[in-house]
């Protein structure tokens, strides 16, 4: 096996396919095996955005990547992911854009129906920090709770017959 410090001199070796064998999430690097005779040292992976807007989507062990070696220096290489393979097949096959997460959660957008959807696995929860403003109807099949008061199970005090109004929820 060649060392990761190798300089690749053959132009055909400057861009190679490989698969991720380890990921260091703290350092933001991965090690890639190319064929069976070369393993990179820790190299960076390309992300969709890394400016003021940043996207965190690290590669997975087993993911196929393209290894780009500027000037033939494998130590300066970067891994470019997003290549389908047997271990990670296409997540969809239609016009709907989607992101499928490792636990089965799916974020999708159907541009024809204009529907943005979140599908969470059993036990999943959507957490929102900050204010929520809605300018449309909210429909819930389960209970809605606000300030600890259940919409479907709360009781009112000071109930009067006729045209009187009841007191607030208890």
Phi, psi and omega in degrees: 000131179287153181281156179293346180277358184300148170258126180273125183255337179283124180305333178290346181264356182290332177232118185225153171273147176202184176224147184288129179251341174201155181226131174251100185293328180291316181276343183070039180229164176219161174249135184238136174262128180249122186054217177245004187243004182213132176232129179288164164281188177297123179234157178285158173246151178281139178243157180302323180211140176213040174252226177295328171260127182234143179244125178256108178212077184294155177290162179252150174301131182096346181292137176280137181223163171259128180258119180257123184245091181301132179056022178079005182272105181292336176292340179259008186294159170229152179260130178246111185267197179090020180258125180290150178205174181302321181291330182224082182287175179306136180280347180202179180209031180224196181280349180287127174280138180208157172237122179252125182266164187298334180270002179101353177296146182225131171251122184223155174224125178258104184290339178282319180269350182060047183239122173259125186227146171243127175241117183254147177290167178309134181085356180287156182216139175263120180249133181237127176251125182115180182281154177235123177246127181238130177244052180192190183275139172253125180242131179231137176270343177251189180287155174241130181240133177226128181053036178079004182252125180283132178291321185271341186241004183283158178244158177246146175261173177054047181281133178235152175281171174075222186269004179292159178254145179282168174284180180289170179300147177268000000 
